[in-house]
Amino acid sequence: MKWDLDSLFSGGSDSEALQRYVKKTEDDVAHLEQLVQSFTAPKHIDQTKDFFEIVDHMQLVMKELSEFGAFVGCLSAQDVKDHKAGQWQSKRTEMGARFGNTATAFEQKLVQVDDATWQALLKQPEVQELSFVLNEKRDRAKDLLELRQETLMNDLAVDGYHGWGQMYDALVGRMTIEVDGEELSVGQASNKLGSEDRTERKEVFEKLQNAWGSHSDLFSETLNHLSGFRLQMYKHRGWDSVLKEPLEYNRMSEKTLSAMWETINDYKHKYKKYLDKKAEMLGLLKLSFYDVEAPVGASHQKMDYQEGADFIVEQFQRFSPKMASFAEMAFQNQWIEAEDRPGKRPGGFCTSFPDHEETRIFMTYSGTPSNVATLAHELGHAYHQHVMNDMPMLNQGYAMNVAETASTLAEMIVADAAVKHAESDEEKLTLLEDKVQRSVAFFMNIHARFLFETRFYEERKSGVVSAERLNELMVEAQREAYADSLDEYDSTFWASKLHFHITDVPFYNFPYTFGYLFSMGIYARAMESGEAFEDQYISLLRDTGRMSVEDLAKKHLDVDIEEKQFWQDALELCAADLDEFMDLADKL
Ligand SMILES: [Zn+2]
C-alpha cells in the first residue's frame, strides 16, 4: 500500500540524484532564457533554425520542471512535516516563474512574425505536429497588450490581484466555529454537514452561516477587489466578455457551453422529483440546503485493498483490456500510495513523471466504496497520461474540462459494476444514490455557481456589489439551479466557496460539469460499440491536448457538441440511474 519513489530519485528530500536533476534543469532554464533573448522574429522561412531550437528546448524544460514538481509534490503529500520538501517546492515555484516569463516573451515575439511566414513555418516537418498549440500561443499573445504593459500588469497583479486571493485564505484560516464545546476550523465544521443526524446538520449549518455572515463585509471586499482588477485588465485588453478567458483556456465555444446548460435545464424536473423523494425518505416536506447530501441509507460493504484492486482490474478488463493491464502494472510496480496513516495530506491525486514516463497516485484507502471509486478515478488519470507518454510535451497539455474525461469514465465503470454487485436492495439504493448525487452536484450546485458568477460579474462592471446584494444573487442562482426544490438556501455560499476567490483561473465551475457529461457521452458510445471502442478511445485521449473540444468530439465521436443531441444522450444515461433509484426507493 506504499508507493515506490526511490526508483525515480533515490533518497527522498535528501536525494543526490534530485539535486543533480535540479541543477541540470536550472542550467537548461538559463540556456532557454538566453535563446529567447537573442531570438528575433524570422522574416523569411529560411531563418527558422533558432525557432526550432527554442521550441525543442522549451519542451525539454517543461518536461524537467514537471518531473521536479511531481517529485516534490509527492514528498510533501506523503509527509506534511517534510520541511526539506517544502524548500524544494519554493525552488520549483521560482523556476516555474522564470520559465513562465521566458515563454511569454517568446510568444510575444511570435506575434511579430508575418502571417505568410508563420503559415509556411508551421508546415515544416520539425514543428508540423505542434501547429495547433503554437498557433494558439501566437493568437493568445495577439490578444494581449504590448509586452511592456503586460509585464507592468503582471507585476502589479502580485499585490493588487493575487494578494486579495491570499488575503481570503488568511481570513478563512483564522475563522473558528464552536461545535459541542470544541473550536473547529471551517473545514472541520463543514465535514459535520454530512452527519446522519439532522439536528446536528442544522446546528452546524446555522453556525457556519453566522460565521460567514459576520465576516461578509470582509469577504465582499476581497471578492469585489479581485473581480474589479480582473475586469479592468479585460477592459484594457479590449475584452468585453468575462467568459472569453475561461472559454479559451478550456478550448471550447460559447455555443457548446449554452447547449450543455440548456440540455441540463431540460432535465431539471427529474432532479426536482428526486429531491422531493429524498425529502419524503427523510420525513421532511422539503429539503434544506444542508439535507441535499445527507445519507439516506448506510453502506456497510467494505473491500480490503487487494480486493479493491482486483475488482477494479476485473471491471476495467470488460471495458478495455489495455487499461486493465496498465492498472495491473501500476499495482505491481508500486505506483500507488494508499496506506491509511497519520501525517499524510488529505485527498487524492495523480501526478506525472514525463521524463521517467511513469505516474504516481496518492490517496488514503480505508475500504469504503467511495475509496474504491477514488482509486479507479486516479487510475483513469494515470491511464490518460500513459497513452500520451510518447507525445511531444507541447501536445500533452490538456485543459481542465477534458482532464477529467478518463478519470470520470474509469470511476463510472467501477461505480456501475458496484451497483450490479450489490448484495442487498438497501446496499444498491445507497450506491445508486452516490451516482445520482454526482449529477446533483454537477447539474445543480455547479450550475448555481456559474449563474451566480455570470450575474455578479455583470453587476460588478457598474460598481461595487454589496454583501447584501451578493447574498441575494446567490440565493437567486441557487433557487434557479435547484429548480426551486429546497426550502432554505445557502446565502453566504459566495463567501464560503474558495473557487470564487481563486485568481489564476476565473469561472472554476463549468469545466467540471463539461468533463462529467463529456465522459458520460463517451461512456454511452463505448457501451454501444463494444470491443472496437478501445482503440478509438485511446486516439481520443491522445488528441485532448492538441485540438478544440468541438473538433475532438467531431473527429472521434462524430458528433457536434454545439448541438443538444450529444448532451441529451449523456443526460439520459444519468437519468437512467435516477429512475432506477426512484423505483427502488418506492419498492423499499
Ligand atoms: Zn480527477
Coordinates of C-alpha atoms and ligand atoms in Angstrom, one line a residue:
M1 CA 0.0 0.0 0.0
K2 CA 3.0 2.3 -0.1
W3 CA 4.4 3.8 -3.2
D4 CA 8.0 3.5 -4.5
L5 CA 9.6 6.9 -5.0
D6 CA 13.2 5.7 -4.8
S7 CA 13.1 4.2 -8.3
L8 CA 12.5 7.8 -9.5
F9 CA 15.0 9.7 -7.3
S10 CA 16.6 7.7 -4.5
G11 CA 16.8 9.2 -1.0
G12 CA 13.6 11.3 -0.6
S13 CA 14.1 15.1 0.0
D14 CA 17.9 14.5 0.6
S15 CA 18.3 12.8 -2.7
E16 CA 21.5 13.5 -4.5
A17 CA 20.0 12.3 -7.8
L18 CA 17.3 15.0 -7.3
Q19 CA 20.0 17.6 -6.6
R20 CA 21.8 16.8 -9.8
Y21 CA 18.5 16.8 -11.8
V22 CA 17.5 20.3 -10.4
K23 CA 21.0 21.7 -11.2
K24 CA 20.6 20.5 -14.8
T25 CA 17.1 21.9 -15.0
E26 CA 18.4 25.3 -13.8
D27 CA 21.1 25.3 -16.4
D28 CA 18.5 24.4 -19.1
V29 CA 16.2 27.2 -17.9
A30 CA 19.1 29.7 -18.1
H31 CA 20.0 28.5 -21.6
L32 CA 16.4 28.9 -22.7
E33 CA 16.4 32.5 -21.4
Q34 CA 19.5 33.3 -23.5
L35 CA 18.0 31.7 -26.6
V36 CA 14.8 33.6 -26.3
Q37 CA 16.6 36.9 -25.5
S38 CA 18.6 36.7 -28.7
F39 CA 15.8 35.5 -30.8
T40 CA 14.3 37.8 -33.4
A41 CA 11.2 37.1 -35.4
P42 CA 12.1 35.3 -38.6
K43 CA 11.3 37.4 -41.7
H44 CA 11.6 34.5 -44.0
I45 CA 11.2 30.8 -43.9
D46 CA 15.0 30.2 -44.2
Q47 CA 15.6 32.0 -40.9
T48 CA 13.8 29.5 -38.6
K49 CA 16.7 27.5 -37.2
D50 CA 16.6 29.4 -33.9
F51 CA 12.9 29.0 -33.7
F52 CA 13.1 25.2 -33.9
E53 CA 15.9 25.1 -31.3
I54 CA 13.8 27.2 -28.9
V55 CA 10.7 25.0 -29.3
D56 CA 12.8 21.9 -28.7
H57 CA 14.5 23.3 -25.7
M58 CA 11.3 24.7 -24.3
Q59 CA 9.8 21.2 -24.3
L60 CA 12.8 19.8 -22.6
V61 CA 12.5 22.4 -19.8
M62 CA 8.7 21.7 -19.5
K63 CA 9.5 18.0 -19.0
E64 CA 12.1 18.6 -16.4
L65 CA 10.0 21.1 -14.5
S66 CA 7.1 18.7 -14.4
E67 CA 9.3 15.9 -13.3
F68 CA 10.8 18.0 -10.5
G69 CA 7.4 19.4 -9.4
A70 CA 5.8 16.0 -9.4
F71 CA 8.5 14.6 -7.2
V72 CA 8.4 17.3 -4.5
G73 CA 4.6 17.2 -4.6
C74 CA 4.8 13.5 -3.7
L75 CA 7.3 14.2 -0.9
S76 CA 5.2 16.8 0.8
A77 CA 1.9 14.8 0.4
Q78 CA 3.3 11.6 2.0
D79 CA 4.7 13.6 4.9
V80 CA 3.3 17.1 5.6
K81 CA 6.2 17.7 8.0
D82 CA 8.9 17.2 5.4
H83 CA 10.3 20.7 5.6
K84 CA 13.1 20.0 3.1
A85 CA 10.4 19.1 0.6
G86 CA 8.8 22.5 1.3
Q87 CA 12.1 24.2 0.4
W88 CA 12.3 22.2 -2.8
Q89 CA 8.7 23.4 -3.5
S90 CA 9.7 27.1 -3.2
K91 CA 12.6 26.4 -5.6
R92 CA 10.3 24.8 -8.1
T93 CA 7.9 27.8 -7.9
E94 CA 10.7 30.2 -8.5
M95 CA 12.0 28.2 -11.5
G96 CA 8.4 27.9 -12.8
A97 CA 8.0 31.7 -12.7
R98 CA 11.3 32.2 -14.6
F99 CA 10.1 29.7 -17.3
G100 CA 6.7 31.5 -17.5
N101 CA 8.3 34.9 -18.1
T102 CA 10.5 33.4 -20.8
A103 CA 7.6 31.7 -22.5
T104 CA 5.6 34.9 -22.5
A105 CA 8.5 36.8 -24.0
F106 CA 8.9 34.2 -26.7
E107 CA 5.1 34.2 -27.6
Q108 CA 5.2 38.0 -27.8
K109 CA 8.0 37.7 -30.4
L110 CA 5.9 35.2 -32.4
V111 CA 3.3 37.9 -33.0
Q112 CA 5.9 39.9 -34.9
V113 CA 6.2 37.1 -37.5
D114 CA 4.1 38.0 -40.5
D115 CA 1.2 35.7 -41.3
A116 CA 2.6 34.2 -44.6
T117 CA 6.0 33.3 -43.0
W118 CA 4.1 31.9 -39.9
Q119 CA 1.9 29.6 -42.0
A120 CA 4.9 28.4 -44.0
L121 CA 6.8 27.8 -40.8
L122 CA 4.1 25.6 -39.3
K123 CA 4.2 23.4 -42.3
Q124 CA 7.9 22.5 -41.6
P125 CA 8.3 18.9 -40.5
E126 CA 10.1 19.9 -37.3
V127 CA 7.0 21.6 -35.9
Q128 CA 4.1 20.5 -38.1
E129 CA 2.5 18.3 -35.4
L130 CA 2.7 21.2 -32.9
S131 CA 0.9 23.6 -35.2
F132 CA -2.4 23.8 -33.2
V133 CA -0.6 24.6 -29.9
L134 CA 1.9 27.0 -31.5
N135 CA -0.9 28.8 -33.3
E136 CA -2.9 29.0 -30.1
K137 CA 0.0 30.6 -28.3
R138 CA 0.6 33.2 -31.0
D139 CA -3.2 34.0 -31.2
R140 CA -3.4 34.5 -27.4
A141 CA -0.3 36.7 -27.4
K142 CA -2.0 38.8 -30.1
D143 CA -4.9 39.4 -27.8
L144 CA -2.6 40.9 -25.1
L145 CA -1.3 44.4 -24.8
E146 CA 2.3 45.1 -25.8
L147 CA 4.9 43.3 -23.7
R148 CA 5.8 46.3 -21.5
Q149 CA 2.2 46.9 -20.5
E150 CA 1.6 43.2 -19.8
T151 CA 4.7 43.0 -17.7
L152 CA 3.6 46.0 -15.7
M153 CA 0.2 44.4 -15.2
N154 CA 1.7 41.1 -14.1
D155 CA 3.9 42.9 -11.7
L156 CA 1.1 44.9 -10.2
A157 CA -1.1 41.8 -10.1
V158 CA 1.2 40.2 -7.4
D159 CA -0.1 42.5 -4.7
G160 CA -3.1 44.1 -6.4
Y161 CA -4.8 40.9 -7.6
H162 CA -3.4 37.6 -6.3
G163 CA -2.9 39.4 -2.9
W164 CA -6.7 39.5 -2.5
G165 CA -6.9 35.8 -3.0
Q166 CA -4.2 35.3 -0.4
M167 CA -6.0 37.7 1.9
Y168 CA -9.1 35.5 1.5
D169 CA -7.1 32.4 2.5
A170 CA -5.7 34.2 5.5
L171 CA -9.1 35.3 6.7
V172 CA -10.6 31.9 6.3
G173 CA -7.7 30.3 8.1
R174 CA -8.4 32.4 11.2
M175 CA -12.1 31.5 11.4
T176 CA -13.2 29.1 14.1
I177 CA -16.6 27.6 14.9
E178 CA -17.6 26.2 18.2
V179 CA -19.3 22.9 18.0
D180 CA -20.0 20.9 21.2
G181 CA -17.5 23.0 23.1
E182 CA -14.8 22.4 20.6
E183 CA -13.2 25.1 18.4
L184 CA -13.2 23.8 14.9
S185 CA -11.8 25.2 11.6
V186 CA -14.4 25.9 8.9
G187 CA -13.2 22.8 7.1
Q188 CA -13.7 20.6 10.1
A189 CA -17.1 22.1 10.8
S190 CA -18.1 21.6 7.2
N191 CA -17.3 17.9 7.4
K192 CA -20.0 17.6 10.1
L193 CA -22.6 18.7 7.5
G194 CA -22.6 15.1 6.3
S195 CA -23.9 13.9 9.6
E196 CA -26.8 11.4 9.7
D197 CA -28.4 13.4 12.4
R198 CA -30.5 16.3 11.1
T199 CA -30.3 18.3 14.3
E200 CA -26.6 18.3 14.1
R201 CA -26.5 19.2 10.4
K202 CA -28.9 22.1 11.0
E203 CA -26.9 23.3 14.0
V204 CA -23.6 23.3 12.2
F205 CA -25.1 24.8 9.1
E206 CA -26.5 27.7 11.1
K207 CA -23.3 28.3 12.9
L208 CA -21.4 28.3 9.6
Q209 CA -23.9 30.8 8.2
N210 CA -23.5 33.0 11.2
A211 CA -19.7 32.8 10.9
W212 CA -19.6 33.6 7.2
G213 CA -22.3 36.2 7.7
S214 CA -20.5 38.1 10.4
H215 CA -17.4 38.3 8.2
S216 CA -19.3 39.0 5.0
D217 CA -18.2 42.7 4.8
L218 CA -14.6 41.5 4.6
F219 CA -15.3 38.8 2.0
S220 CA -17.2 41.2 -0.1
E221 CA -14.1 43.4 -0.1
T222 CA -11.8 40.6 -1.3
L223 CA -14.3 39.4 -3.9
N224 CA -15.0 42.9 -5.2
H225 CA -11.4 43.9 -5.4
L226 CA -10.2 40.8 -7.2
S227 CA -13.0 40.9 -9.7
G228 CA -12.5 44.6 -10.1
F229 CA -8.9 44.0 -11.0
R230 CA -9.8 41.3 -13.4
L231 CA -12.4 43.5 -15.2
Q232 CA -10.0 46.4 -15.5
M233 CA -7.4 44.1 -17.0
Y234 CA -10.0 42.8 -19.5
K235 CA -11.1 46.3 -20.3
H236 CA -7.6 47.5 -21.1
R237 CA -7.1 44.4 -23.3
G238 CA -10.3 45.2 -25.1
W239 CA -12.1 42.0 -24.0
D240 CA -15.8 42.6 -23.4
S241 CA -17.0 39.1 -22.3
V242 CA -15.9 37.7 -18.9
L243 CA -16.3 34.3 -20.5
K244 CA -13.6 34.9 -23.1
E245 CA -10.7 33.9 -20.9
P246 CA -12.2 30.7 -19.3
L247 CA -13.7 29.5 -22.7
E248 CA -10.3 30.0 -24.4
Y249 CA -8.5 28.3 -21.7
N250 CA -10.8 25.3 -22.0
R251 CA -10.7 25.4 -25.8
M252 CA -14.5 25.5 -26.1
S253 CA -17.1 27.7 -27.7
E254 CA -19.8 29.6 -26.0
K255 CA -22.3 27.8 -28.2
T256 CA -21.2 24.5 -26.7
L257 CA -21.5 25.9 -23.2
S258 CA -25.0 27.1 -23.9
A259 CA -26.1 23.8 -25.4
M260 CA -24.8 22.0 -22.3
W261 CA -26.6 24.2 -19.8
E262 CA -29.8 24.3 -21.9
T263 CA -30.0 20.5 -22.0
I264 CA -29.3 20.3 -18.3
N265 CA -32.3 22.6 -17.7
D266 CA -34.5 20.3 -19.8
Y267 CA -33.7 17.6 -17.2
K268 CA -34.1 19.6 -14.1
H269 CA -37.7 18.4 -13.5
K270 CA -36.3 14.9 -13.0
Y271 CA -33.9 16.0 -10.4
K272 CA -36.6 18.0 -8.7
K273 CA -38.6 14.8 -8.3
Y274 CA -35.5 13.1 -6.9
L275 CA -35.1 15.9 -4.3
D276 CA -38.8 15.7 -3.4
K277 CA -38.4 11.9 -3.0
K278 CA -35.4 12.3 -0.8
A279 CA -37.3 14.8 1.4
E280 CA -40.0 12.2 1.8
M281 CA -37.5 9.5 2.7
L282 CA -36.0 11.8 5.4
G283 CA -39.5 12.5 6.7
L284 CA -39.5 16.2 5.5
L285 CA -41.8 18.3 3.4
K286 CA -38.9 19.9 1.6
L287 CA -35.2 19.6 1.8
S288 CA -32.9 22.3 3.1
F289 CA -29.6 23.1 1.5
Y290 CA -27.9 21.0 4.2
D291 CA -30.1 17.9 3.6
V292 CA -29.2 17.5 -0.1
E293 CA -26.1 15.4 0.6
A294 CA -27.4 13.7 3.8
P295 CA -27.1 9.9 3.7
V296 CA -30.4 8.0 3.1
G297 CA -29.1 4.6 3.9
A298 CA -26.0 3.1 5.3
S299 CA -23.4 1.1 3.3
H300 CA -21.6 -1.5 5.2
Q301 CA -19.8 -3.1 2.3
K302 CA -16.0 -2.9 2.7
M303 CA -13.3 -4.2 0.5
D304 CA -9.7 -4.6 1.6
Y305 CA -7.0 -3.1 -0.6
Q306 CA -6.3 -6.3 -2.6
E307 CA -10.0 -6.9 -3.1
G308 CA -10.5 -3.3 -4.3
A309 CA -7.5 -3.6 -6.7
D310 CA -8.8 -6.9 -8.1
F311 CA -12.3 -5.6 -8.5
I312 CA -11.0 -2.5 -10.4
V313 CA -8.8 -4.6 -12.8
E314 CA -11.7 -7.0 -13.4
Q315 CA -14.1 -4.2 -14.3
F316 CA -11.5 -2.4 -16.5
Q317 CA -10.9 -5.7 -18.3
R318 CA -14.5 -5.7 -19.5
F319 CA -14.2 -2.2 -20.9
S320 CA -10.6 -2.2 -22.1
P321 CA -8.0 -4.9 -21.7
K322 CA -5.2 -2.4 -22.3
M323 CA -6.5 -0.2 -19.5
A324 CA -6.7 -3.3 -17.2
S325 CA -3.2 -4.4 -17.9
F326 CA -2.0 -0.9 -17.3
A327 CA -3.7 -0.8 -13.9
E328 CA -2.2 -4.2 -13.0
M329 CA 1.2 -2.9 -13.8
A330 CA 0.7 0.2 -11.7
F331 CA -0.3 -2.0 -8.7
Q332 CA 2.7 -4.4 -9.2
N333 CA 5.3 -1.6 -9.6
Q334 CA 4.0 0.2 -6.5
W335 CA 2.9 3.4 -8.2
I336 CA 0.2 3.9 -5.6
E337 CA 0.4 5.4 -2.1
A338 CA -2.8 4.2 -0.3
E339 CA -1.8 3.4 3.3
D340 CA -4.1 4.8 6.0
R341 CA -1.7 6.5 8.4
P342 CA -1.3 9.9 10.1
G343 CA 0.9 12.7 8.7
K344 CA -0.4 12.3 5.1
R345 CA -2.1 15.1 3.3
P346 CA -5.9 14.6 2.8
G347 CA -7.4 14.0 -0.6
G348 CA -6.2 12.2 -3.7
F349 CA -4.3 13.0 -6.8
C350 CA -2.4 11.5 -9.7
T351 CA 0.9 13.1 -10.8
S352 CA 3.1 12.5 -13.9
F353 CA 6.8 12.0 -14.3
P354 CA 7.1 12.7 -18.0
D355 CA 10.9 12.0 -18.0
H356 CA 10.5 8.5 -16.5
E357 CA 7.2 8.1 -18.4
E358 CA 5.6 7.0 -15.1
T359 CA 2.9 8.3 -12.8
R360 CA 2.1 8.1 -9.1
I361 CA -1.2 8.0 -7.3
F362 CA -1.8 9.4 -3.9
M363 CA -4.8 8.6 -1.7
T364 CA -5.8 7.2 1.7
Y365 CA -7.6 3.8 1.4
S366 CA -9.8 2.6 4.2
G367 CA -12.0 0.2 2.3
T368 CA -15.2 2.2 1.6
P369 CA -17.0 2.1 -1.8
S370 CA -16.0 5.7 -2.2
N371 CA -12.3 4.8 -1.7
V372 CA -12.6 2.2 -4.5
A373 CA -14.2 4.8 -6.7
T374 CA -11.4 7.3 -6.0
L375 CA -8.7 4.7 -6.7
A376 CA -10.4 3.9 -10.1
H377 CA -10.7 7.7 -10.8
E378 CA -7.0 8.3 -10.2
L379 CA -6.1 5.2 -12.3
G380 CA -8.1 6.8 -15.1
H381 CA -5.9 9.9 -14.8
A382 CA -2.8 7.7 -14.9
Y383 CA -4.0 5.9 -17.9
H384 CA -4.7 9.2 -19.8
Q385 CA -1.1 10.1 -19.1
H386 CA 0.2 6.7 -20.1
V387 CA -1.3 6.8 -23.6
M388 CA 0.3 10.2 -24.1
N389 CA 3.8 9.3 -22.9
D390 CA 5.4 9.2 -26.3
M391 CA 4.0 12.6 -27.5
P392 CA 5.8 15.9 -27.6
M393 CA 5.3 17.9 -24.3
L394 CA 3.5 20.7 -26.0
N395 CA 0.8 18.3 -27.2
Q396 CA 0.3 16.8 -23.8
G397 CA -1.2 19.9 -22.2
Y398 CA -5.0 19.4 -21.8
A399 CA -7.3 21.8 -20.2
M400 CA -9.5 21.3 -17.1
N401 CA -12.7 20.3 -19.0
V402 CA -11.1 17.3 -20.7
A403 CA -8.7 16.5 -17.8
E404 CA -11.5 14.7 -16.0
T405 CA -12.6 12.6 -19.0
A406 CA -10.6 9.4 -18.4
S407 CA -10.9 9.6 -14.7
T408 CA -14.7 10.0 -14.6
L409 CA -15.0 7.2 -17.1
A410 CA -12.9 4.9 -15.1
E411 CA -14.9 5.8 -12.0
M412 CA -18.2 5.2 -13.7
I413 CA -17.2 1.8 -14.9
V414 CA -16.4 0.7 -11.4
A415 CA -19.4 2.5 -9.8
D416 CA -21.7 0.8 -12.3
A417 CA -20.2 -2.6 -11.5
A418 CA -20.6 -1.9 -7.8
V419 CA -24.3 -1.3 -8.2
K420 CA -24.7 -4.5 -10.2
H421 CA -22.8 -6.5 -7.5
A422 CA -24.7 -5.0 -4.6
E423 CA -25.6 -7.7 -2.0
S424 CA -29.0 -6.2 -1.0
D425 CA -31.5 -3.7 -2.2
E426 CA -30.6 -1.3 0.6
E427 CA -26.9 -1.5 -0.4
K428 CA -28.0 -0.9 -4.0
L429 CA -30.0 2.1 -3.1
T430 CA -27.0 3.7 -1.3
L431 CA -24.7 3.0 -4.3
L432 CA -27.2 4.4 -6.7
E433 CA -27.7 7.5 -4.6
D434 CA -23.9 8.1 -4.8
K435 CA -24.2 8.2 -8.5
V436 CA -27.3 10.4 -8.5
Q437 CA -25.6 12.8 -6.1
R438 CA -22.7 13.3 -8.5
S439 CA -25.3 14.5 -11.1
V440 CA -26.9 16.8 -8.5
A441 CA -23.5 18.3 -7.7
F442 CA -22.7 18.9 -11.4
F443 CA -26.2 19.9 -12.6
M444 CA -27.4 22.0 -9.7
N445 CA -24.6 23.0 -7.3
I446 CA -22.1 23.8 -10.0
H447 CA -24.8 25.4 -12.1
A448 CA -25.7 27.7 -9.3
R449 CA -22.0 28.8 -9.1
F450 CA -22.0 29.5 -12.8
L451 CA -25.2 31.5 -12.7
F452 CA -24.0 33.5 -9.7
E453 CA -20.6 34.3 -11.1
T454 CA -22.0 35.4 -14.5
R455 CA -24.5 37.8 -12.9
F456 CA -22.1 39.0 -10.3
Y457 CA -19.5 40.0 -12.9
E458 CA -22.2 41.8 -14.9
E459 CA -23.2 43.9 -11.9
R460 CA -19.6 44.5 -10.8
K461 CA -19.0 46.3 -14.1
S462 CA -21.1 49.2 -12.8
G463 CA -19.6 49.3 -9.4
V464 CA -19.0 47.6 -6.1
V465 CA -21.6 44.9 -5.2
S466 CA -22.6 44.9 -1.5
A467 CA -22.6 41.9 0.8
E468 CA -26.5 42.0 1.0
R469 CA -26.7 42.0 -2.8
L470 CA -24.2 39.1 -3.1
N471 CA -26.5 37.1 -0.7
E472 CA -29.5 37.9 -2.9
L473 CA -27.7 37.0 -6.1
M474 CA -26.5 33.7 -4.5
V475 CA -30.0 32.6 -3.3
E476 CA -31.5 33.6 -6.7
A477 CA -28.9 31.5 -8.5
Q478 CA -29.4 28.5 -6.2
R479 CA -33.2 28.7 -6.4
E480 CA -33.0 28.6 -10.1
A481 CA -30.3 25.9 -10.3
Y482 CA -32.1 23.6 -7.8
A483 CA -35.4 24.1 -9.6
D484 CA -37.0 25.7 -6.6
S485 CA -36.8 22.3 -4.8
L486 CA -35.4 23.5 -1.4
D487 CA -36.9 25.5 1.4
E488 CA -33.7 27.0 2.6
Y489 CA -30.6 28.1 0.6
D490 CA -27.1 28.9 1.4
S491 CA -26.9 32.7 1.0
T492 CA -23.3 33.1 2.1
F493 CA -22.0 30.4 -0.3
W494 CA -20.3 33.2 -2.3
A495 CA -18.1 33.8 0.8
S496 CA -17.5 30.2 1.8
K497 CA -16.7 28.7 -1.6
L498 CA -13.0 29.1 -2.3
H499 CA -13.5 28.8 -6.1
F500 CA -14.9 32.3 -6.4
H501 CA -11.7 33.7 -4.8
I502 CA -9.1 31.9 -6.9
T503 CA -7.1 34.3 -9.0
D504 CA -5.3 32.1 -11.5
V505 CA -8.4 30.8 -13.4
P506 CA -11.8 32.5 -13.5
F507 CA -15.1 30.5 -13.6
Y508 CA -13.7 27.5 -11.8
N509 CA -17.1 25.8 -12.3
F510 CA -18.4 24.9 -15.8
P511 CA -15.4 22.8 -16.8
Y512 CA -16.3 20.3 -14.0
T513 CA -19.8 19.8 -15.5
F514 CA -18.5 19.6 -19.0
G515 CA -15.9 17.0 -18.0
Y516 CA -18.6 14.9 -16.3
L517 CA -21.1 14.9 -19.1
F518 CA -18.4 14.6 -21.8
S519 CA -17.2 11.4 -20.3
M520 CA -20.8 10.2 -19.9
G521 CA -21.3 10.7 -23.6
I522 CA -18.1 8.7 -24.3
Y523 CA -19.3 6.0 -21.9
A524 CA -22.7 5.8 -23.8
R525 CA -20.7 5.4 -27.0
A526 CA -18.4 2.8 -25.6
M527 CA -21.3 0.6 -24.5
E528 CA -22.8 0.8 -28.0
S529 CA -19.6 0.0 -29.9
G530 CA -18.2 -2.8 -27.6
E531 CA -14.6 -4.0 -28.3
A532 CA -14.0 -1.7 -31.2
F533 CA -14.1 1.2 -28.9
E534 CA -10.8 0.6 -27.1
D535 CA -8.5 2.0 -29.8
Q536 CA -10.9 4.7 -30.7
Y537 CA -10.8 5.8 -27.0
I538 CA -7.1 5.8 -26.9
S539 CA -6.9 8.1 -30.0
L540 CA -9.4 10.4 -28.5
L541 CA -7.3 10.7 -25.3
R542 CA -4.2 11.4 -27.3
D543 CA -5.9 14.3 -29.0
T544 CA -7.1 16.0 -25.9
G545 CA -4.0 18.3 -25.8
R546 CA -4.0 19.4 -29.4
M547 CA -7.5 20.4 -30.6
S548 CA -10.6 22.2 -29.5
V549 CA -13.2 20.2 -27.7
E550 CA -15.6 20.7 -30.7
D551 CA -13.0 19.2 -33.1
L552 CA -12.2 16.4 -30.6
A553 CA -15.9 15.3 -30.4
K554 CA -16.3 15.7 -34.2
K555 CA -13.3 13.6 -35.0
H556 CA -13.7 10.8 -32.5
L557 CA -17.4 10.6 -31.8
D558 CA -18.7 12.1 -34.9
V559 CA -20.9 14.5 -33.0
D560 CA -21.5 18.2 -33.0
I561 CA -21.4 19.2 -29.3
E562 CA -22.7 22.7 -30.1
E563 CA -26.0 20.9 -30.7
K564 CA -28.1 19.4 -27.8
Q565 CA -28.3 15.8 -29.0
F566 CA -24.9 14.8 -27.6
W567 CA -25.7 16.3 -24.2
Q568 CA -29.1 14.6 -24.2
D569 CA -27.6 11.2 -24.7
A570 CA -25.2 11.8 -21.8
L571 CA -28.1 13.1 -19.6
E572 CA -30.2 10.1 -20.5
L573 CA -27.5 7.9 -19.0
C574 CA -27.6 9.9 -15.8
A575 CA -31.4 9.9 -15.7
A576 CA -31.4 6.1 -16.0
D577 CA -29.7 5.9 -12.6
L578 CA -32.1 8.3 -11.2
D579 CA -35.1 6.3 -12.5
E580 CA -33.7 3.1 -11.0
F581 CA -33.2 4.9 -7.7
M582 CA -36.8 6.2 -7.7
D583 CA -38.2 2.7 -8.4
L584 CA -36.1 1.0 -5.8
A585 CA -36.9 3.7 -3.2
D586 CA -40.7 3.1 -3.9
K587 CA -40.2 -0.6 -3.5
L588 CA -38.3 -0.2 -0.2
Ligands
ZN1 ZN -9.7 13.9 -11.1

